[in-house]
Short mmCIF file of C-alpha atoms in Angstrom, two decimals:
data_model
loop_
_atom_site.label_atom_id
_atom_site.label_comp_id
_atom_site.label_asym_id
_atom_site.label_seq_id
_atom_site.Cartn_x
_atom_site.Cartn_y
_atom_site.Cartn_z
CA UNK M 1 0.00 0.00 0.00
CA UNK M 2 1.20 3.71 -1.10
CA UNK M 3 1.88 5.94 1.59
CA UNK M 4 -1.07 9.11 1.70
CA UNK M 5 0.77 11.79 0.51
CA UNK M 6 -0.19 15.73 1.06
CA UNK M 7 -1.37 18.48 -1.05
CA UNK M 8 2.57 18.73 -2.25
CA UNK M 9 3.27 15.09 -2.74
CA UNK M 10 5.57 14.33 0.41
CA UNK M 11 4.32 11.77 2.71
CA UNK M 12 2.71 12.69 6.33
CA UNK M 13 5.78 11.06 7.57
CA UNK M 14 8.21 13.26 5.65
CA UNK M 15 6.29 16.41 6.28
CA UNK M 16 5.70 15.87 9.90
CA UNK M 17 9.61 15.32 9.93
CA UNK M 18 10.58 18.43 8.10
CA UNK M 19 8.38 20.17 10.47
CA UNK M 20 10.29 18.51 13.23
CA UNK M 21 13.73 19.86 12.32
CA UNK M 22 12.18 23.13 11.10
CA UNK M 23 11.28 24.01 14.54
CA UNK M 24 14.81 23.02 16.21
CA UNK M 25 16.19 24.84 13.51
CA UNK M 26 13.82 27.72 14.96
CA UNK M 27 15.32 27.27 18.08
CA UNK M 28 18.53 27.31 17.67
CA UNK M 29 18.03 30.34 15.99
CA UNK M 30 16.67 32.09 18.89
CA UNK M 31 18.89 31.08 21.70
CA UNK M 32 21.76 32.18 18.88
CA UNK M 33 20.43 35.37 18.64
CA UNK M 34 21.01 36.25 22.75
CA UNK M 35 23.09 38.98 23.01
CA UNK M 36 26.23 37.69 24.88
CA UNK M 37 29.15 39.85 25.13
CA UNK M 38 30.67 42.43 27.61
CA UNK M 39 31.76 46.16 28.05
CA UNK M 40 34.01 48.25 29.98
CA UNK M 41 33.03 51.56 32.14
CA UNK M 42 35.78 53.79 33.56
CA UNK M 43 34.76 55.89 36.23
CA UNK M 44 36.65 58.21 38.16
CA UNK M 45 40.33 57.34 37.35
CA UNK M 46 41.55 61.29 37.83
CA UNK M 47 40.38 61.02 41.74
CA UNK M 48 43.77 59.20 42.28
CA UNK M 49 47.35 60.83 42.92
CA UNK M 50 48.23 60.40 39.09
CA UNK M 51 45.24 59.88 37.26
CA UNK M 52 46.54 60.14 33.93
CA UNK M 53 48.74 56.93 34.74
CA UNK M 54 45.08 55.31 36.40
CA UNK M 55 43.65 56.84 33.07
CA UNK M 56 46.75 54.71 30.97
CA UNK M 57 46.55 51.17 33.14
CA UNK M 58 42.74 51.18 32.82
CA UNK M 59 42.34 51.50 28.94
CA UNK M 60 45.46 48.83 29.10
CA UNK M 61 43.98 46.50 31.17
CA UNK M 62 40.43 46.63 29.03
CA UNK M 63 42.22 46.60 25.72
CA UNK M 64 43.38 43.21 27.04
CA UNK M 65 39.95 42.16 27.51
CA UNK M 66 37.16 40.70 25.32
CA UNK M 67 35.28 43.64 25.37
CA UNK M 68 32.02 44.88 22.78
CA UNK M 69 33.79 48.93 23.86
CA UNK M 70 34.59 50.99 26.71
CA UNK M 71 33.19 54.09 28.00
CA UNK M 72 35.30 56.82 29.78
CA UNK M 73 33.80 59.06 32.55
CA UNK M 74 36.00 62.57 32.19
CA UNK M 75 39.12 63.02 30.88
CA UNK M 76 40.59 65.39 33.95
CA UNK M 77 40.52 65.79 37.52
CA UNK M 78 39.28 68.86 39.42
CA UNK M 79 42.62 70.10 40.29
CA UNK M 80 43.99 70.07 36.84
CA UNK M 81 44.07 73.17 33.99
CA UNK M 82 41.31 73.63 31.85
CA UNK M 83 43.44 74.47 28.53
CA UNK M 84 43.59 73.09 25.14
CA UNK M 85 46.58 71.72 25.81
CA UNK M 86 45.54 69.13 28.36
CA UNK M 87 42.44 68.14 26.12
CA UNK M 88 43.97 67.07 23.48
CA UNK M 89 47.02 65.08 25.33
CA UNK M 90 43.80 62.92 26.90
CA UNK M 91 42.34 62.80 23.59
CA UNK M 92 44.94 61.26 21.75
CA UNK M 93 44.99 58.97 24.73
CA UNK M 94 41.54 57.70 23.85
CA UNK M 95 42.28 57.81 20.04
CA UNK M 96 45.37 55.40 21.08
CA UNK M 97 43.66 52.91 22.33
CA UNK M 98 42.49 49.29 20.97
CA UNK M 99 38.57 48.89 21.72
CA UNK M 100 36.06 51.61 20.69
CA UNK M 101 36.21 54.04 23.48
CA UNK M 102 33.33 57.03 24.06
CA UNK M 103 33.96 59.68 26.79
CA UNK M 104 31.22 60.68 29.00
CA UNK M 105 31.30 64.21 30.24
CA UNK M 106 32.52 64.67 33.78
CA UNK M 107 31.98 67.88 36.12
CA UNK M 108 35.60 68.18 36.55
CA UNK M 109 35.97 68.84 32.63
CA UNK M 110 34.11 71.99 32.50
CA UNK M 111 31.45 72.82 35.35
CA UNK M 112 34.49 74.59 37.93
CA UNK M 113 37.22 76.30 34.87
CA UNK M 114 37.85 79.62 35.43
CA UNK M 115 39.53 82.54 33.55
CA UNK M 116 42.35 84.00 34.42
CA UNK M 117 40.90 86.59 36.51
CA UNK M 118 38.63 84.02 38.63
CA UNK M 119 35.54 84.47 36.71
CA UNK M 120 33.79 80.91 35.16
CA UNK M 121 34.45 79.79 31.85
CA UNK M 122 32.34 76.86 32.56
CA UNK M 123 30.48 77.27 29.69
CA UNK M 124 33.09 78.10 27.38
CA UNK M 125 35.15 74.90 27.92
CA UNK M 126 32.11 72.82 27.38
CA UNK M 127 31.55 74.32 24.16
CA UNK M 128 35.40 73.54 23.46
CA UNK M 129 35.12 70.19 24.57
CA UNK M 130 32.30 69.75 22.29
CA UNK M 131 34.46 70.84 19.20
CA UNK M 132 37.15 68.80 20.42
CA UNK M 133 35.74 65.28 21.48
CA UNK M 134 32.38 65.41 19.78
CA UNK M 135 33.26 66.66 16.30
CA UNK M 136 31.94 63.45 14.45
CA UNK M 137 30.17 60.43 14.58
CA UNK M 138 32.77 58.02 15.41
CA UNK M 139 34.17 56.77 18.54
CA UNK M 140 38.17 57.07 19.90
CA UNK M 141 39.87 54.04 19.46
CA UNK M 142 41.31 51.62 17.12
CA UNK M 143 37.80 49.88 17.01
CA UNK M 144 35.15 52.64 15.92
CA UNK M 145 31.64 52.36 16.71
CA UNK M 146 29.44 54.36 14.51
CA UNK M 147 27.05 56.71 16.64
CA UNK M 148 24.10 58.93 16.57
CA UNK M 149 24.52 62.38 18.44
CA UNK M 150 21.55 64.00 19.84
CA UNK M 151 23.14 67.49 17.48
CA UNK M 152 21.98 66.01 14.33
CA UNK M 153 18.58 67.29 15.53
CA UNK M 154 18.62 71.42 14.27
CA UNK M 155 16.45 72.31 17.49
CA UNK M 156 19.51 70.34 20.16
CA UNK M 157 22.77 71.29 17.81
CA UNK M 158 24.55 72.04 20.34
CA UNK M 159 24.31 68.79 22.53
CA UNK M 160 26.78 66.57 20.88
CA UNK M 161 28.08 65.23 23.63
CA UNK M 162 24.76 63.38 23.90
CA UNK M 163 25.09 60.26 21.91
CA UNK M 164 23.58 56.27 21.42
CA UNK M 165 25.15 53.30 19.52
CA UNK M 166 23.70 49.80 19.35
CA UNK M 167 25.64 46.03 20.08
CA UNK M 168 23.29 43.23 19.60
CA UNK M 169 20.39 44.62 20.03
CA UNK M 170 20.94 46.95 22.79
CA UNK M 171 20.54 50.36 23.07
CA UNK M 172 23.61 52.67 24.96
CA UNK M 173 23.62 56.07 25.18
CA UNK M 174 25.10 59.12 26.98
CA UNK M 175 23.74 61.89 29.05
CA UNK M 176 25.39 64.94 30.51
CA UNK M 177 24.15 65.07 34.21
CA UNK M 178 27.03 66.58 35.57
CA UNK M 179 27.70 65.93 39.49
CA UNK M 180 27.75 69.12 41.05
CA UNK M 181 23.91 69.19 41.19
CA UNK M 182 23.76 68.97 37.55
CA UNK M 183 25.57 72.16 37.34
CA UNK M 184 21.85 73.86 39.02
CA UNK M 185 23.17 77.22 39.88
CA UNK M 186 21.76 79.25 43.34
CA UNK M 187 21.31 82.69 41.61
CA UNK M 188 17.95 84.98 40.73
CA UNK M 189 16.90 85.24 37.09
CA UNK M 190 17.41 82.49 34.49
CA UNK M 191 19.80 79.48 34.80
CA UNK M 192 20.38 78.96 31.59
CA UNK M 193 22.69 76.61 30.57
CA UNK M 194 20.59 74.39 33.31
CA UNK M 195 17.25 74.78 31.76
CA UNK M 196 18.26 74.61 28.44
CA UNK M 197 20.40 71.11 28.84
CA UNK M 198 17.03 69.30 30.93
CA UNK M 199 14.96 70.15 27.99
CA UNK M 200 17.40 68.47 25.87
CA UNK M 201 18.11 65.91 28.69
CA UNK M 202 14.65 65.45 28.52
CA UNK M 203 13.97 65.05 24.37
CA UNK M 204 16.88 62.68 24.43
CA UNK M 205 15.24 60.62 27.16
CA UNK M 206 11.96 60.21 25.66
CA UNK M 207 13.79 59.52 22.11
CA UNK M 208 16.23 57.09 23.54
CA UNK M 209 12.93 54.60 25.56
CA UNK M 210 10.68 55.17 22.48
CA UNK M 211 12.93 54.22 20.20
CA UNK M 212 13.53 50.72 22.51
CA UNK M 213 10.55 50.28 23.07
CA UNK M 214 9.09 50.33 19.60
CA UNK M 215 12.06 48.10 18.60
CA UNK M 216 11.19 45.62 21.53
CA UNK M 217 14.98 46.33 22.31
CA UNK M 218 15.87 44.02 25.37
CA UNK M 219 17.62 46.43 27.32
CA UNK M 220 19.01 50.28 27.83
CA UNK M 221 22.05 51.26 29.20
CA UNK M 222 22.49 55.04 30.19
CA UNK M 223 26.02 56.77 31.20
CA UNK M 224 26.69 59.44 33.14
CA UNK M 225 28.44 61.34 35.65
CA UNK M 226 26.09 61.82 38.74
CA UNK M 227 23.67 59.38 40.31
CA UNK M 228 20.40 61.12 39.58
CA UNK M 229 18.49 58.18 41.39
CA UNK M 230 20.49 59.28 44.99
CA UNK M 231 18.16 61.81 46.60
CA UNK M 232 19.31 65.00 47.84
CA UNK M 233 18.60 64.01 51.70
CA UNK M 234 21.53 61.39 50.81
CA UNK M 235 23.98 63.55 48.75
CA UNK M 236 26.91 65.73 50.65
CA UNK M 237 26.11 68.08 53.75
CA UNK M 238 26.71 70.97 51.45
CA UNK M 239 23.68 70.66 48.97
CA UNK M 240 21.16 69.26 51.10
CA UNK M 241 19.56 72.47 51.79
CA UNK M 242 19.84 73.60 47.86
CA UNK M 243 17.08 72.81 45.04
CA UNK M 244 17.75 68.96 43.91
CA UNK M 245 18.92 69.58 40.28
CA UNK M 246 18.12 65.85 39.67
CA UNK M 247 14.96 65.79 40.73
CA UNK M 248 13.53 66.12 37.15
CA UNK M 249 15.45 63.39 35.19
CA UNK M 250 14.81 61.27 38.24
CA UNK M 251 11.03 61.57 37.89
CA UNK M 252 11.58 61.16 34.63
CA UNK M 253 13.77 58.24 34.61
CA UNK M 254 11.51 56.44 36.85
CA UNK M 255 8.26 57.04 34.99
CA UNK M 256 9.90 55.48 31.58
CA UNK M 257 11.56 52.65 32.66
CA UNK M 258 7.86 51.69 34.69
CA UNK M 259 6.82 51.56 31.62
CA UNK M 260 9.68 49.57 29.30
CA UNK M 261 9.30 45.94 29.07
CA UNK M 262 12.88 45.37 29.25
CA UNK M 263 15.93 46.56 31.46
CA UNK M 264 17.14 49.60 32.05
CA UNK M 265 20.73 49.95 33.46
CA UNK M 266 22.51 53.03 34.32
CA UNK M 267 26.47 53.45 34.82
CA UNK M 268 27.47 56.43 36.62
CA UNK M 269 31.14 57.51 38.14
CA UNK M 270 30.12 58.12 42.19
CA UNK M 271 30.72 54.85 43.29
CA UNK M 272 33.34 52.02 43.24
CA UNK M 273 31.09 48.88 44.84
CA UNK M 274 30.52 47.12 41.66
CA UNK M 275 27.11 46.18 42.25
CA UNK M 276 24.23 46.55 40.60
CA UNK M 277 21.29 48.02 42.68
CA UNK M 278 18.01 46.81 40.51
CA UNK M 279 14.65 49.27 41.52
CA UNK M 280 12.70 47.19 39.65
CA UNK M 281 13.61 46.86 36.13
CA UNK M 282 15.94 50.03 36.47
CA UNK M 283 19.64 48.82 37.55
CA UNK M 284 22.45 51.62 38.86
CA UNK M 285 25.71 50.70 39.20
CA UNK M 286 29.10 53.39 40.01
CA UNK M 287 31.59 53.01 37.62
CA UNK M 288 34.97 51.64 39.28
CA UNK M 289 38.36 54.47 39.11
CA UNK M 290 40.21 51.31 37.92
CA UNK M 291 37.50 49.84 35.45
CA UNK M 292 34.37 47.92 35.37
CA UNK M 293 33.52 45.04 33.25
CA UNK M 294 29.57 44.35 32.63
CA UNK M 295 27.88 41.42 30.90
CA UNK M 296 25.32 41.48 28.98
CA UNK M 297 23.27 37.87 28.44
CA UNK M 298 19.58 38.54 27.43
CA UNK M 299 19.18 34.80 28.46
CA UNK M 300 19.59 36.02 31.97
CA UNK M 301 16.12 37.40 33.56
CA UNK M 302 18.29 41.32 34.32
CA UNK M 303 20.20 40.78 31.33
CA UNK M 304 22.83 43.03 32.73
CA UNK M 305 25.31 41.68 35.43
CA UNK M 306 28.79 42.33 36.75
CA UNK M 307 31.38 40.32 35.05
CA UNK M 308 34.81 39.25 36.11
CA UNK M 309 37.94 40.59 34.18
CA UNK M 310 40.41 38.78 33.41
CA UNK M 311 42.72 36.80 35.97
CA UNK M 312 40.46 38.47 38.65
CA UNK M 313 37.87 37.30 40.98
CA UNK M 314 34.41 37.66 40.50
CA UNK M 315 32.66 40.64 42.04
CA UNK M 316 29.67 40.50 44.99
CA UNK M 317 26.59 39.36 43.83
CA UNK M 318 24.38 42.26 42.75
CA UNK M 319 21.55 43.51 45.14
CA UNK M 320 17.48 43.57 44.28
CA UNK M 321 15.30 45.73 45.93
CA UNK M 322 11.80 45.01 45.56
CA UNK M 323 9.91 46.40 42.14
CA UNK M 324 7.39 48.55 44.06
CA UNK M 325 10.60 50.64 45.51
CA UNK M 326 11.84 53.67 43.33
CA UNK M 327 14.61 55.86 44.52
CA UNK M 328 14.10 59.04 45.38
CA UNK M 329 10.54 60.03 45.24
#
């Protein structure tokens, strides 16, 4: 007796075994397509006695790692010069090394330079770092990463240093929350370079979750200089009794990753634990001065995790607060 055959001549038996392998071929598909790789956050490297050599070791060390790129927090200390000069010796630095490298903006680059005669030039500098480390849409570093910079919008021009780039599926970006209260100034009339940079903050925000979100991206990652989740009852004596120049972005912050389906991690430079503090799906972590190395394994229910460089132990298991708990509100 002849085998039934179907509508395209195969036996059942054939189809319901090409059907078999089409499926594990499905799934093997899938679990391929997990993002699985790592990337390297350098905090505060000028806070030690010679942070240019911290600055040196740390892109060394990484570059010896398997790393997707690295991301620089500052490029000087507090207590160094604000001139050209110094700028571009930490720039060719960064251009020097082997992995894709972005810089984040730091306070200590602009926020405290003064002119000669003590008045700021705060807002100067920036604009000069801007021309110097933002001038195009490539990364430092031997292995570019092509990037998207919040300028190429005409209305936010100016805000280059705001940038995202995408590895497997995930979304990174910067944002320039400086740590000094986000630069929030204590004077009457307008605070200008304040106001203006939260409505661009802002735009960039809402861009960067929409743009996830409609892309069913599995995570965000978000760098910056201050913790904008700390509130101001927990931040130094001295600006505990000023406004909380954070207090927008952390609303803000809060209210969109409620509503993302997938996780939201953000790296800033005011802490060396290397631990991620999860708030639900939103994850904050301090950048070490040495350097951090994060996984990221969308197999893993926070996707993000602390990984272990090379020839080093592994670091504390990361710390979950409850989902109903947000920071700071």
């Amino acid at each position: 007796m002849n085998k039934r055959r179907n509508g395209n001549g195969a036996p059942d038996g054939w189809r319901l075994s090409a059907l078999l392998l089409s499926c594990a071929c499905l799934l093997t598909s899938v679990s391929a397509g997990a993002a699985d790789f790592a990337f390297g956050a350098i905090g505060r490297a000028f806070e030690q006695h010679d942070g240019e050599t911290a600055l040196r070791n740390a892109l060394a060390q990484s570059d010896a790692d398997d790393l997707a790129f690295v991301v620089v927090n500052g490029i000087k200390s507090a207590a160094e010069p604000c001139g050209d000069d110094l700028y571009l010796r930490r720039r060719a630095m960064l251009e020097q090394a082997q992995n894709g490298v972005i810089m984040s903006l730091s306070a200590d680059d602009w926020t405290g330079c003064q002119t000669g005669d003590g008045k700021s030039a705060a807002i100067e500098r920036l604009n000069q770092i801007r021309e110097l480390f933002y001038n195009d849409d490539l990364s430092f570093g031997a292995s570019k990463l092509e990037m998207i910079r919040q300028s190429a919008t005409p209305q936010f021009r100016e805000y280059a240093e705001n940038a995202r780039w995408e590895v497997d599926g995930i979304l990174f970006a910067t944002l320039n929350l400086p740590s000094d209260n986000n630069h929030y100034l204590n004077y009457g009339g307008r605070n200008g370079e304040f106001e203006d940079r939260a409505i661009a903050n802002r735009e960039w925000l809402q861009r960067l979750f929409m743009m996830a979100a409609n892309r069913k991206m599995a995570g965000i990652v978000l760098f910056c200089d201050a913790d904008p989740m700390l509130p101001l009852q927990q931040r130094a004596s001295k600006l505990r009794s000023r406004h909380d120049g954070f207090k927008e972005v952390r609303q803000q912050l809060n209210t969109l990753a409620a509503k993302y389906a997938g996780r939201v991690l953000l790296v800033h430079a005011q802490a060396m634990d290397e631990k991620i503090v999860w708030h639900g799906n939103l994850g904050v972590v301090g950048g070490s001065a040495d350097w951090s190395k994060i996984g990221v394994n969308t197999a893993r229910p926070n996707v993000f995790y602390i990984a272990a460089h090379k020839n080093r132990t592994p670091a504390p298991a990361p710390v979950q607060i409850p989902a109903q708990t947000k920071s700071g509100l």
